[in-house]
mmCIF file of C-alpha atoms and ligand atoms in Angstrom:
data_model
loop_
_atom_site.group_PDB
_atom_site.id
_atom_site.type_symbol
_atom_site.label_atom_id
_atom_site.label_comp_id
_atom_site.label_asym_id
_atom_site.label_seq_id
_atom_site.Cartn_x
_atom_site.Cartn_y
_atom_site.Cartn_z
ATOM 1 C CA MET A 948 -19.766 8.301 -55.047
ATOM 2 C CA ILE A 949 -21.928 5.453 -56.266
ATOM 3 C CA ASN A 950 -20.261 2.044 -56.116
ATOM 4 C CA LEU A 951 -21.335 0.538 -59.446
ATOM 5 C CA LEU A 952 -20.929 -2.933 -57.954
ATOM 6 C CA ASP A 953 -23.916 -2.159 -55.715
ATOM 7 C CA LEU A 954 -26.253 -1.917 -58.708
ATOM 8 C CA GLU A 955 -28.423 -4.657 -60.107
ATOM 9 C CA LEU A 956 -28.752 -4.399 -63.893
ATOM 10 C CA ASN A 957 -32.125 -2.598 -63.688
ATOM 11 C CA LYS A 958 -30.600 0.036 -61.381
ATOM 12 C CA MET A 959 -27.656 0.431 -63.752
ATOM 13 C CA GLU A 960 -30.163 0.978 -66.579
ATOM 14 C CA GLN A 961 -31.856 3.660 -64.508
ATOM 15 C CA LEU A 962 -28.565 5.393 -63.731
ATOM 16 C CA LEU A 963 -27.463 5.419 -67.346
ATOM 17 C CA SER A 964 -30.850 6.450 -68.689
ATOM 18 C CA ASP A 965 -30.724 9.410 -66.231
ATOM 19 C CA MET A 966 -27.454 10.268 -67.968
ATOM 20 C CA GLY A 967 -29.267 10.196 -71.319
ATOM 21 C CA GLN A 968 -27.822 6.858 -72.399
ATOM 22 C CA PRO A 969 -29.530 4.078 -74.365
ATOM 23 C CA LYS A 970 -30.464 0.886 -72.561
ATOM 24 C CA PHE A 971 -27.770 -1.340 -74.082
ATOM 25 C CA ARG A 972 -25.043 0.758 -72.447
ATOM 26 C CA ALA A 973 -26.077 -0.560 -69.042
ATOM 27 C CA LYS A 974 -25.414 -4.124 -70.152
ATOM 28 C CA GLN A 975 -22.029 -3.096 -71.531
ATOM 29 C CA VAL A 976 -20.940 -1.340 -68.342
ATOM 30 C CA PHE A 977 -22.383 -4.118 -66.151
ATOM 31 C CA GLY A 978 -20.572 -6.709 -68.262
ATOM 32 C CA TRP A 979 -17.228 -4.940 -67.869
ATOM 33 C CA LEU A 980 -17.569 -4.755 -64.102
ATOM 34 C CA TYR A 981 -17.881 -8.516 -63.833
ATOM 35 C CA LYS A 982 -15.069 -9.141 -66.267
ATOM 36 C CA GLY A 983 -13.094 -7.626 -63.421
ATOM 37 C CA VAL A 984 -12.023 -4.221 -64.730
ATOM 38 C CA SER A 985 -10.835 -1.788 -62.086
ATOM 39 C CA SER A 986 -11.013 1.417 -64.120
ATOM 40 C CA PHE A 987 -13.452 3.014 -66.537
ATOM 41 C CA ASP A 988 -10.683 3.342 -69.133
ATOM 42 C CA GLU A 989 -10.704 -0.414 -69.600
ATOM 43 C CA MET A 990 -14.327 -0.292 -70.829
ATOM 44 C CA SER A 991 -13.176 -0.058 -74.424
ATOM 45 C CA ASN A 992 -16.565 -0.084 -76.172
ATOM 46 C CA VAL A 993 -17.976 2.642 -73.911
ATOM 47 C CA PRO A 994 -17.566 6.160 -75.372
ATOM 48 C CA ALA A 995 -14.820 8.218 -73.724
ATOM 49 C CA VAL A 996 -17.244 11.045 -72.811
ATOM 50 C CA LEU A 997 -19.428 8.615 -70.907
ATOM 51 C CA ARG A 998 -16.439 7.037 -69.189
ATOM 52 C CA GLU A 999 -15.392 10.489 -67.989
ATOM 53 C CA LYS A 1000 -18.894 11.336 -66.864
ATOM 54 C CA LEU A 1001 -19.159 8.056 -64.961
ATOM 55 C CA ALA A 1002 -15.818 8.663 -63.261
ATOM 56 C CA GLU A 1003 -17.177 11.938 -61.860
ATOM 57 C CA THR A 1004 -20.019 10.333 -59.926
ATOM 58 C CA ALA A 1005 -19.285 6.649 -59.680
ATOM 59 C CA GLU A 1006 -16.525 4.213 -58.849
ATOM 60 C CA ILE A 1007 -15.703 0.529 -59.123
ATOM 61 C CA GLY A 1008 -15.459 -0.191 -55.419
ATOM 62 C CA LEU A 1009 -13.197 -3.237 -55.284
ATOM 63 C CA PRO A 1010 -11.747 -4.097 -51.889
ATOM 64 C CA GLN A 1011 -8.031 -3.847 -51.282
ATOM 65 C CA ILE A 1012 -6.070 -6.952 -50.400
ATOM 66 C CA LEU A 1013 -4.535 -6.351 -46.962
ATOM 67 C CA LYS A 1014 -3.261 -9.847 -46.376
ATOM 68 C CA VAL A 1015 -3.366 -13.256 -48.085
ATOM 69 C CA GLN A 1016 -2.611 -16.604 -46.532
ATOM 70 C CA GLN A 1017 -2.088 -19.477 -48.910
ATOM 71 C CA SER A 1018 -2.383 -23.056 -47.713
ATOM 72 C CA LYS A 1019 0.472 -25.281 -48.779
ATOM 73 C CA LEU A 1020 -1.798 -28.291 -48.438
ATOM 74 C CA ASP A 1021 -4.684 -27.614 -50.788
ATOM 75 C CA GLY A 1022 -4.503 -24.207 -52.489
ATOM 76 C CA THR A 1023 -6.968 -22.567 -50.119
ATOM 77 C CA ARG A 1024 -6.401 -18.815 -50.029
ATOM 78 C CA LYS A 1025 -7.663 -16.695 -47.220
ATOM 79 C CA TYR A 1026 -8.010 -12.964 -47.762
ATOM 80 C CA LEU A 1027 -8.189 -10.055 -45.412
ATOM 81 C CA PHE A 1028 -9.764 -7.265 -47.459
ATOM 82 C CA GLY A 1029 -9.795 -3.569 -46.612
ATOM 83 C CA LEU A 1030 -12.924 -1.513 -47.293
ATOM 84 C CA LYS A 1031 -13.113 2.179 -48.114
ATOM 85 C CA ASP A 1032 -14.042 3.141 -44.554
ATOM 86 C CA GLY A 1033 -11.039 1.301 -43.094
ATOM 87 C CA ASN A 1034 -12.938 -1.790 -41.937
ATOM 88 C CA ALA A 1035 -11.545 -5.226 -42.720
ATOM 89 C CA ILE A 1036 -13.437 -8.341 -43.786
ATOM 90 C CA GLU A 1037 -12.351 -11.792 -44.774
ATOM 91 C CA SER A 1038 -13.110 -14.324 -47.495
ATOM 92 C CA VAL A 1039 -11.806 -17.786 -48.261
ATOM 93 C CA PHE A 1040 -11.096 -19.133 -51.770
ATOM 94 C CA MET A 1041 -11.242 -22.931 -51.969
ATOM 95 C CA LYS A 1042 -10.462 -25.382 -54.743
ATOM 96 C CA TYR A 1043 -12.715 -28.384 -55.199
ATOM 97 C CA LYS A 1044 -13.018 -31.026 -57.896
ATOM 98 C CA PHE A 1045 -16.237 -29.381 -59.081
ATOM 99 C CA GLY A 1046 -14.666 -25.925 -59.363
ATOM 100 C CA ASN A 1047 -13.585 -22.978 -57.277
ATOM 101 C CA SER A 1048 -15.662 -21.796 -54.391
ATOM 102 C CA ILE A 1049 -15.548 -18.702 -52.231
ATOM 103 C CA CYS A 1050 -16.870 -18.119 -48.753
ATOM 104 C CA VAL A 1051 -17.886 -14.460 -48.476
ATOM 105 C CA SER A 1052 -18.686 -12.217 -45.527
ATOM 106 C CA SER A 1053 -22.042 -10.428 -45.362
ATOM 107 C CA GLN A 1054 -21.413 -8.045 -42.458
ATOM 108 C CA VAL A 1055 -18.492 -6.371 -40.697
ATOM 109 C CA GLY A 1056 -18.659 -8.329 -37.446
ATOM 110 C CA CYS A 1057 -21.859 -9.963 -36.262
ATOM 111 C CA ARG A 1058 -24.383 -9.420 -33.478
ATOM 112 C CA MET A 1059 -25.561 -13.006 -33.106
ATOM 113 C CA GLY A 1060 -23.151 -13.809 -30.271
ATOM 114 C CA CYS A 1061 -22.562 -17.553 -30.883
ATOM 115 C CA LYS A 1062 -20.212 -18.608 -28.098
ATOM 116 C CA PHE A 1063 -17.746 -20.623 -30.223
ATOM 117 C CA CYS A 1064 -17.403 -18.116 -33.063
ATOM 118 C CA ALA A 1065 -14.602 -15.586 -33.570
ATOM 119 C CA SER A 1066 -16.586 -13.316 -35.901
ATOM 120 C CA THR A 1067 -18.975 -12.099 -33.253
ATOM 121 C CA LEU A 1068 -16.442 -11.275 -30.528
ATOM 122 C CA GLY A 1069 -16.375 -7.554 -31.376
ATOM 123 C CA GLY A 1070 -20.106 -7.290 -32.163
ATOM 124 C CA LEU A 1071 -21.647 -5.925 -35.353
ATOM 125 C CA LEU A 1072 -19.982 -2.869 -36.876
ATOM 126 C CA ARG A 1073 -22.134 -2.559 -40.000
ATOM 127 C CA ASN A 1074 -23.827 -4.326 -42.879
ATOM 128 C CA LEU A 1075 -21.954 -4.882 -46.126
ATOM 129 C CA THR A 1076 -23.496 -3.458 -49.282
ATOM 130 C CA PRO A 1077 -24.270 -5.787 -52.227
ATOM 131 C CA GLY A 1078 -21.187 -4.461 -54.029
ATOM 132 C CA GLU A 1079 -18.933 -5.038 -51.048
ATOM 133 C CA ILE A 1080 -20.038 -8.676 -50.993
ATOM 134 C CA ALA A 1081 -19.619 -9.056 -54.776
ATOM 135 C CA GLY A 1082 -16.260 -7.255 -54.614
ATOM 136 C CA GLN A 1083 -14.858 -10.148 -52.572
ATOM 137 C CA ILE A 1084 -15.482 -12.491 -55.515
ATOM 138 C CA LEU A 1085 -14.028 -10.111 -58.091
ATOM 139 C CA ALA A 1086 -10.921 -9.390 -56.043
ATOM 140 C CA ALA A 1087 -10.286 -13.105 -55.474
ATOM 141 C CA GLU A 1088 -10.808 -13.906 -59.172
ATOM 142 C CA LYS A 1089 -8.394 -11.156 -60.112
ATOM 143 C CA ASP A 1090 -5.812 -12.286 -57.590
ATOM 144 C CA THR A 1091 -5.955 -15.984 -58.502
ATOM 145 C CA GLY A 1092 -6.634 -15.504 -62.206
ATOM 146 C CA GLU A 1093 -9.291 -18.192 -61.854
ATOM 147 C CA ARG A 1094 -13.030 -18.212 -62.264
ATOM 148 C CA ILE A 1095 -15.183 -18.826 -59.205
ATOM 149 C CA SER A 1096 -18.226 -21.003 -59.841
ATOM 150 C CA HIS A 1097 -19.622 -21.537 -56.340
ATOM 151 C CA VAL A 1098 -20.409 -19.059 -53.574
ATOM 152 C CA VAL A 1099 -21.198 -19.729 -49.937
ATOM 153 C CA ILE A 1100 -22.429 -16.853 -47.798
ATOM 154 C CA MET A 1101 -20.862 -18.286 -44.696
ATOM 155 C CA GLY A 1102 -18.143 -15.838 -43.771
ATOM 156 C CA THR A 1103 -18.463 -13.222 -41.067
ATOM 157 C CA GLY A 1104 -21.993 -11.988 -40.450
ATOM 158 C CA GLU A 1105 -25.537 -13.269 -40.402
ATOM 159 C CA PRO A 1106 -26.968 -13.013 -43.937
ATOM 160 C CA PHE A 1107 -30.576 -12.918 -42.712
ATOM 161 C CA ASP A 1108 -29.669 -9.923 -40.532
ATOM 162 C CA ASN A 1109 -28.769 -8.076 -43.777
ATOM 163 C CA TYR A 1110 -31.408 -9.654 -45.992
ATOM 164 C CA ASP A 1111 -32.020 -6.956 -48.597
ATOM 165 C CA ASN A 1112 -28.341 -6.448 -49.411
ATOM 166 C CA VAL A 1113 -27.681 -10.182 -49.523
ATOM 167 C CA ALA A 1114 -30.704 -10.620 -51.819
ATOM 168 C CA ALA A 1115 -29.432 -7.906 -54.176
ATOM 169 C CA PHE A 1116 -25.980 -9.500 -54.101
ATOM 170 C CA ILE A 1117 -27.439 -12.868 -55.131
ATOM 171 C CA ARG A 1118 -29.355 -11.321 -58.035
ATOM 172 C CA ILE A 1119 -26.221 -9.434 -59.141
ATOM 173 C CA ILE A 1120 -23.914 -12.463 -59.229
ATOM 174 C CA ASN A 1121 -26.630 -14.584 -60.836
ATOM 175 C CA ASP A 1122 -27.172 -12.092 -63.691
ATOM 176 C CA LYS A 1123 -26.224 -13.699 -66.988
ATOM 177 C CA ASN A 1124 -24.705 -10.416 -68.182
ATOM 178 C CA GLY A 1125 -22.220 -10.583 -65.318
ATOM 179 C CA LEU A 1126 -20.769 -13.428 -63.264
ATOM 180 C CA ASN A 1127 -23.660 -15.730 -64.206
ATOM 181 C CA ILE A 1128 -23.292 -17.886 -61.093
ATOM 182 C CA GLY A 1129 -26.172 -20.352 -61.004
ATOM 183 C CA MET A 1130 -28.653 -20.116 -58.132
ATOM 184 C CA ARG A 1131 -27.946 -23.761 -57.299
ATOM 185 C CA ASN A 1132 -24.270 -22.926 -56.894
ATOM 186 C CA ILE A 1133 -25.041 -20.399 -54.155
ATOM 187 C CA THR A 1134 -25.532 -21.311 -50.491
ATOM 188 C CA VAL A 1135 -26.789 -19.098 -47.690
ATOM 189 C CA SER A 1136 -26.044 -20.136 -44.123
ATOM 190 C CA THR A 1137 -28.120 -18.794 -41.221
ATOM 191 C CA CYS A 1138 -27.911 -19.238 -37.476
ATOM 192 C CA GLY A 1139 -31.712 -19.492 -37.505
ATOM 193 C CA VAL A 1140 -33.451 -16.144 -37.981
ATOM 194 C CA VAL A 1141 -36.746 -17.978 -38.390
ATOM 195 C CA PRO A 1142 -39.008 -15.300 -39.930
ATOM 196 C CA MET A 1143 -36.667 -14.932 -42.892
ATOM 197 C CA ILE A 1144 -36.652 -18.630 -43.834
ATOM 198 C CA SER A 1145 -40.025 -18.696 -45.593
ATOM 199 C CA ARG A 1146 -39.302 -15.399 -47.316
ATOM 200 C CA PHE A 1147 -35.990 -16.750 -48.548
ATOM 201 C CA GLY A 1148 -37.736 -19.880 -49.850
ATOM 202 C CA GLU A 1149 -40.160 -17.688 -51.805
ATOM 203 C CA ASP A 1150 -37.529 -15.285 -53.124
ATOM 204 C CA PHE A 1151 -34.799 -17.815 -53.901
ATOM 205 C CA PRO A 1152 -36.238 -21.331 -54.147
ATOM 206 C CA GLN A 1153 -33.145 -22.543 -56.026
ATOM 207 C CA VAL A 1154 -30.489 -21.187 -53.667
ATOM 208 C CA ASN A 1155 -29.228 -23.700 -51.107
ATOM 209 C CA LEU A 1156 -30.145 -23.120 -47.488
ATOM 210 C CA ALA A 1157 -27.883 -24.178 -44.630
ATOM 211 C CA ILE A 1158 -28.911 -23.922 -40.995
ATOM 212 C CA SER A 1159 -26.377 -23.741 -38.180
ATOM 213 C CA LEU A 1160 -27.965 -26.076 -35.665
ATOM 214 C CA HIS A 1161 -25.150 -27.262 -33.359
ATOM 215 C CA ALA A 1162 -27.442 -28.671 -30.650
ATOM 216 C CA THR A 1163 -30.445 -30.920 -30.214
ATOM 217 C CA ASN A 1164 -32.409 -29.193 -27.453
ATOM 218 C CA ASN A 1165 -33.262 -25.632 -26.471
ATOM 219 C CA GLU A 1166 -31.219 -25.574 -23.302
ATOM 220 C CA ALA A 1167 -28.015 -26.597 -25.039
ATOM 221 C CA ARG A 1168 -28.656 -24.483 -28.132
ATOM 222 C CA SER A 1169 -29.549 -21.329 -26.181
ATOM 223 C CA SER A 1170 -26.368 -21.642 -24.144
ATOM 224 C CA MET A 1171 -24.274 -21.682 -27.341
ATOM 225 C CA MET A 1172 -26.407 -19.559 -29.639
ATOM 226 C CA PRO A 1173 -28.348 -16.628 -28.143
ATOM 227 C CA VAL A 1174 -30.545 -16.434 -31.287
ATOM 228 C CA ASN A 1175 -32.241 -19.584 -30.009
ATOM 229 C CA LYS A 1176 -33.826 -17.585 -27.183
ATOM 230 C CA ALA A 1177 -35.670 -15.465 -29.743
ATOM 231 C CA TYR A 1178 -36.433 -18.350 -32.132
ATOM 232 C CA PRO A 1179 -36.466 -21.669 -30.280
ATOM 233 C CA MET A 1180 -35.823 -24.982 -31.961
ATOM 234 C CA GLU A 1181 -39.455 -26.040 -32.420
ATOM 235 C CA GLN A 1182 -40.004 -22.917 -34.526
ATOM 236 C CA LEU A 1183 -36.756 -23.396 -36.410
ATOM 237 C CA ILE A 1184 -37.378 -27.045 -37.265
ATOM 238 C CA ALA A 1185 -40.994 -26.322 -38.233
ATOM 239 C CA ALA A 1186 -39.820 -23.515 -40.543
ATOM 240 C CA CYS A 1187 -37.303 -25.893 -42.153
ATOM 241 C CA ARG A 1188 -39.958 -28.559 -42.700
ATOM 242 C CA GLU A 1189 -42.234 -25.960 -44.309
ATOM 243 C CA TYR A 1190 -39.355 -24.681 -46.422
ATOM 244 C CA GLY A 1191 -38.710 -28.231 -47.642
ATOM 245 C CA GLN A 1192 -42.363 -28.713 -48.529
ATOM 246 C CA ALA A 1193 -42.578 -25.368 -50.319
ATOM 247 C CA THR A 1194 -39.354 -25.683 -52.323
ATOM 248 C CA SER A 1195 -38.681 -29.462 -52.498
ATOM 249 C CA ARG A 1196 -35.097 -28.527 -51.654
ATOM 250 C CA ARG A 1197 -32.936 -30.363 -49.181
ATOM 251 C CA VAL A 1198 -31.864 -28.311 -46.169
ATOM 252 C CA THR A 1199 -28.303 -28.675 -44.911
ATOM 253 C CA PHE A 1200 -27.845 -28.661 -41.149
ATOM 254 C CA GLU A 1201 -24.433 -27.618 -39.953
ATOM 255 C CA TYR A 1202 -23.474 -29.225 -36.702
ATOM 256 C CA THR A 1203 -20.183 -28.150 -35.168
ATOM 257 C CA LEU A 1204 -18.782 -30.897 -32.967
ATOM 258 C CA VAL A 1205 -17.610 -29.535 -29.637
ATOM 259 C CA LYS A 1206 -15.846 -31.958 -27.314
ATOM 260 C CA GLY A 1207 -17.968 -33.001 -24.357
ATOM 261 C CA VAL A 1208 -20.681 -30.469 -25.217
ATOM 262 C CA ASN A 1209 -22.676 -31.893 -28.136
ATOM 263 C CA ASP A 1210 -20.631 -34.743 -29.610
ATOM 264 C CA GLY A 1211 -21.782 -37.855 -27.721
ATOM 265 C CA PRO A 1212 -23.741 -40.849 -29.087
ATOM 266 C CA LYS A 1213 -26.855 -39.610 -27.245
ATOM 267 C CA ASP A 1214 -26.591 -36.278 -29.052
ATOM 268 C CA ALA A 1215 -26.348 -38.084 -32.385
ATOM 269 C CA ALA A 1216 -29.465 -40.121 -31.618
ATOM 270 C CA ALA A 1217 -31.322 -36.995 -30.497
ATOM 271 C CA LEU A 1218 -30.321 -35.189 -33.679
ATOM 272 C CA ALA A 1219 -31.576 -38.068 -35.826
ATOM 273 C CA GLY A 1220 -34.883 -37.971 -33.928
ATOM 274 C CA LEU A 1221 -35.237 -34.241 -34.452
ATOM 275 C CA LEU A 1222 -34.680 -34.461 -38.205
ATOM 276 C CA ARG A 1223 -36.644 -37.655 -38.805
ATOM 277 C CA GLY A 1224 -38.483 -37.654 -42.123
ATOM 278 C CA MET A 1225 -37.074 -34.355 -43.277
ATOM 279 C CA LEU A 1226 -35.446 -33.855 -46.663
ATOM 280 C CA CYS A 1227 -32.064 -32.885 -45.273
ATOM 281 C CA HIS A 1228 -28.378 -33.509 -44.896
ATOM 282 C CA VAL A 1229 -26.126 -33.011 -41.892
ATOM 283 C CA ASN A 1230 -22.695 -31.472 -42.308
ATOM 284 C CA LEU A 1231 -20.578 -32.299 -39.266
ATOM 285 C CA ILE A 1232 -17.913 -29.647 -38.706
ATOM 286 C CA PRO A 1233 -15.049 -30.345 -36.361
ATOM 287 C CA LEU A 1234 -14.820 -27.172 -34.245
ATOM 288 C CA ASN A 1235 -12.090 -24.792 -35.259
ATOM 289 C CA VAL A 1236 -10.586 -23.807 -31.978
ATOM 290 C CA VAL A 1237 -10.770 -20.091 -31.215
ATOM 291 C CA LYS A 1238 -8.691 -19.682 -28.104
ATOM 292 C CA GLU A 1239 -10.850 -16.823 -26.772
ATOM 293 C CA THR A 1240 -13.881 -19.141 -26.522
ATOM 294 C CA GLY A 1241 -12.509 -22.000 -24.421
ATOM 295 C CA PHE A 1242 -14.175 -24.767 -26.482
ATOM 296 C CA GLU A 1243 -12.306 -27.842 -27.686
ATOM 297 C CA THR A 1244 -12.724 -29.822 -30.869
ATOM 298 C CA SER A 1245 -14.027 -33.414 -30.987
ATOM 299 C CA SER A 1246 -11.735 -36.311 -31.695
ATOM 300 C CA LYS A 1247 -11.852 -37.848 -35.153
ATOM 301 C CA SER A 1248 -13.243 -41.068 -33.699
ATOM 302 C CA SER A 1249 -16.196 -39.325 -32.004
ATOM 303 C CA ALA A 1250 -16.931 -37.508 -35.264
ATOM 304 C CA ILE A 1251 -16.986 -40.798 -37.169
ATOM 305 C CA GLU A 1252 -19.143 -42.474 -34.544
ATOM 306 C CA PHE A 1253 -21.543 -39.517 -34.604
ATOM 307 C CA GLN A 1254 -21.832 -39.780 -38.368
ATOM 308 C CA LYS A 1255 -22.440 -43.544 -38.222
ATOM 309 C CA ILE A 1256 -25.292 -43.147 -35.761
ATOM 310 C CA LEU A 1257 -26.978 -40.536 -37.959
ATOM 311 C CA GLU A 1258 -26.589 -42.670 -41.075
ATOM 312 C CA ALA A 1259 -27.903 -45.764 -39.298
ATOM 313 C CA LYS A 1260 -31.010 -43.813 -38.375
ATOM 314 C CA GLY A 1261 -31.532 -42.707 -41.949
ATOM 315 C CA VAL A 1262 -30.115 -39.183 -41.758
ATOM 316 C CA PRO A 1263 -27.456 -38.545 -44.443
ATOM 317 C CA ALA A 1264 -24.367 -37.007 -42.891
ATOM 318 C CA THR A 1265 -20.853 -36.050 -43.951
ATOM 319 C CA ILE A 1266 -17.875 -34.818 -41.984
ATOM 320 C CA ARG A 1267 -16.618 -31.589 -43.470
ATOM 321 C CA ARG A 1268 -13.176 -31.857 -44.979
ATOM 322 C CA GLU A 1269 -10.963 -29.280 -43.363
ATOM 323 C CA LEU A 1270 -9.412 -27.091 -46.016
ATOM 324 C CA GLY A 1271 -6.631 -24.688 -45.199
ATOM 325 C CA ASP A 1272 -5.817 -26.373 -41.915
ATOM 326 C CA ASP A 1273 -2.392 -24.764 -41.873
ATOM 327 C CA ILE A 1274 -3.708 -21.194 -42.060
ATOM 328 C CA ASP A 1275 -6.120 -19.217 -39.869
ATOM 329 C CA ALA A 1276 -8.846 -20.608 -42.079
ATOM 330 C CA ALA A 1277 -11.823 -20.580 -39.828
ATOM 331 C CA CYS A 1278 -14.572 -18.223 -39.129
ATOM 332 C CA GLY A 1279 -13.303 -14.742 -38.476
ATOM 333 C CA GLN A 1280 -9.935 -15.755 -37.114
ATOM 334 C CA LEU A 1281 -7.854 -13.782 -39.593
ATOM 335 C CA ARG A 1282 -9.776 -10.589 -38.950
ATOM 336 C CA LEU A 1283 -9.638 -11.241 -35.212
ATOM 337 C CA ASN A 1284 -5.911 -11.882 -35.326
ATOM 338 C CA ALA A 1285 -5.331 -8.750 -37.394
ATOM 339 C CA HIS A 1286 -7.335 -6.807 -34.843
ATOM 340 C CA ASN A 1287 -5.396 -8.320 -31.934
ATOM 341 C CA ASP A 1288 -2.087 -7.624 -33.688
ATOM 342 C CA ALA A 1289 -3.102 -3.992 -34.004
ATOM 343 C CA LEU A 1290 -3.674 -3.701 -30.239
HETATM 344 N N1 SAH B 783 -24.161 -16.451 -39.457
HETATM 345 C C1 SAH B 783 -24.269 -17.550 -40.367
HETATM 346 C C2 SAH B 783 -23.104 -17.680 -41.324
HETATM 347 C C3 SAH B 783 -21.715 -17.489 -40.786
HETATM 348 S S1 SAH B 783 -21.043 -18.730 -39.739
HETATM 349 C C4 SAH B 783 -24.498 -18.838 -39.619
HETATM 350 O O1 SAH B 783 -24.467 -18.826 -38.399
HETATM 351 O O2 SAH B 783 -24.766 -19.854 -40.246
HETATM 352 C C5 SAH B 783 -20.730 -20.119 -40.769
HETATM 353 C C6 SAH B 783 -20.699 -21.442 -40.033
HETATM 354 O O3 SAH B 783 -19.497 -21.591 -39.265
HETATM 355 C C7 SAH B 783 -21.842 -21.596 -39.039
HETATM 356 O O4 SAH B 783 -22.353 -22.904 -39.083
HETATM 357 C C8 SAH B 783 -21.139 -21.336 -37.730
HETATM 358 O O5 SAH B 783 -21.874 -21.814 -36.660
HETATM 359 C C9 SAH B 783 -19.833 -22.030 -37.964
HETATM 360 N N2 SAH B 783 -18.765 -21.660 -37.038
HETATM 361 C C10 SAH B 783 -18.555 -20.497 -36.405
HETATM 362 N N3 SAH B 783 -17.470 -20.559 -35.625
HETATM 363 C C11 SAH B 783 -16.963 -21.799 -35.771
HETATM 364 C C12 SAH B 783 -15.827 -22.471 -35.235
HETATM 365 N N4 SAH B 783 -15.004 -21.879 -34.401
HETATM 366 N N5 SAH B 783 -15.618 -23.747 -35.632
HETATM 367 C C13 SAH B 783 -16.454 -24.358 -36.514
HETATM 368 N N6 SAH B 783 -17.521 -23.781 -37.048
HETATM 369 C C14 SAH B 783 -17.785 -22.508 -36.680
#
């Protein structure tokens, strides 16, 4: 069975032309998918014969909602979705003043091995297809009855370890015949798979790039993030500077504050030194404690002091507002908890 959500419009045109259909049919079917229909029968302007024919070979592969947690504080909704093969992934729907945003997963599990992260504890099971990533948006829109205008690819998985599917996903949700989500409303977050950064800048110069940095020197970064052994910081920072020059876009650096590990005033000064002169922004993220990892979160006062030092040295920095604090909102914890419950 073909999952129609996996197809970019040109592939849909190919599929339908192989079925002897005129080109405009592809736009119709594509349009219906992103209006959120879950059956071919709902495609009212598509001839019944074609609907039947499609149903024989293709499906609308929306994920199933296994569990939802709704924050009482801010409307954040966290989903555990079930896929056809029985795997589970998670996504987080968040309400902001500028609109609704969703954080989607790009892989089932992750092989990057960051020491503080829950998503990587069981390793990588498989890549998600473009349609499985897009399905998270459609299922959340259907469930909330609200339109999602912003997408961050920051859930479970390393997007640059599944580049082609993530790229197809971006083109699909950007298509004006479908969800029409603007490139500037999409953010990709990477742990630092350096060779993909320049390619991403060429392919998607308008999509926002976020880099998970979390440390200011190779020793500290390698001990938290194994990817740093393959692509050390000099290479990563150089690639970000080149990306900035090529695209004129500001890079966001995510810096998770871990108590006693990377959250001191010296670390803040070192970070400012590292990023000096770069078109960038630092997003300070208080660590979400994952009990399996043994790390503790920074105090609010150290976070504020850290931010002040960066700002004083000319590096714009914000402390990420914690949404959904009352639910398992962070980074693979719902999937991990579901897995642990099953054991
Ligand atoms: N693999 C990509 C995207 C997924 S992780 C990446 O590494 O960027 C999304 C962000 O959450 C990353 O910055 C990651 O380092 C951070 N993160 C992971 N576990 C966390 C935790 N327990 N607390 C706070 N941030 C965490």
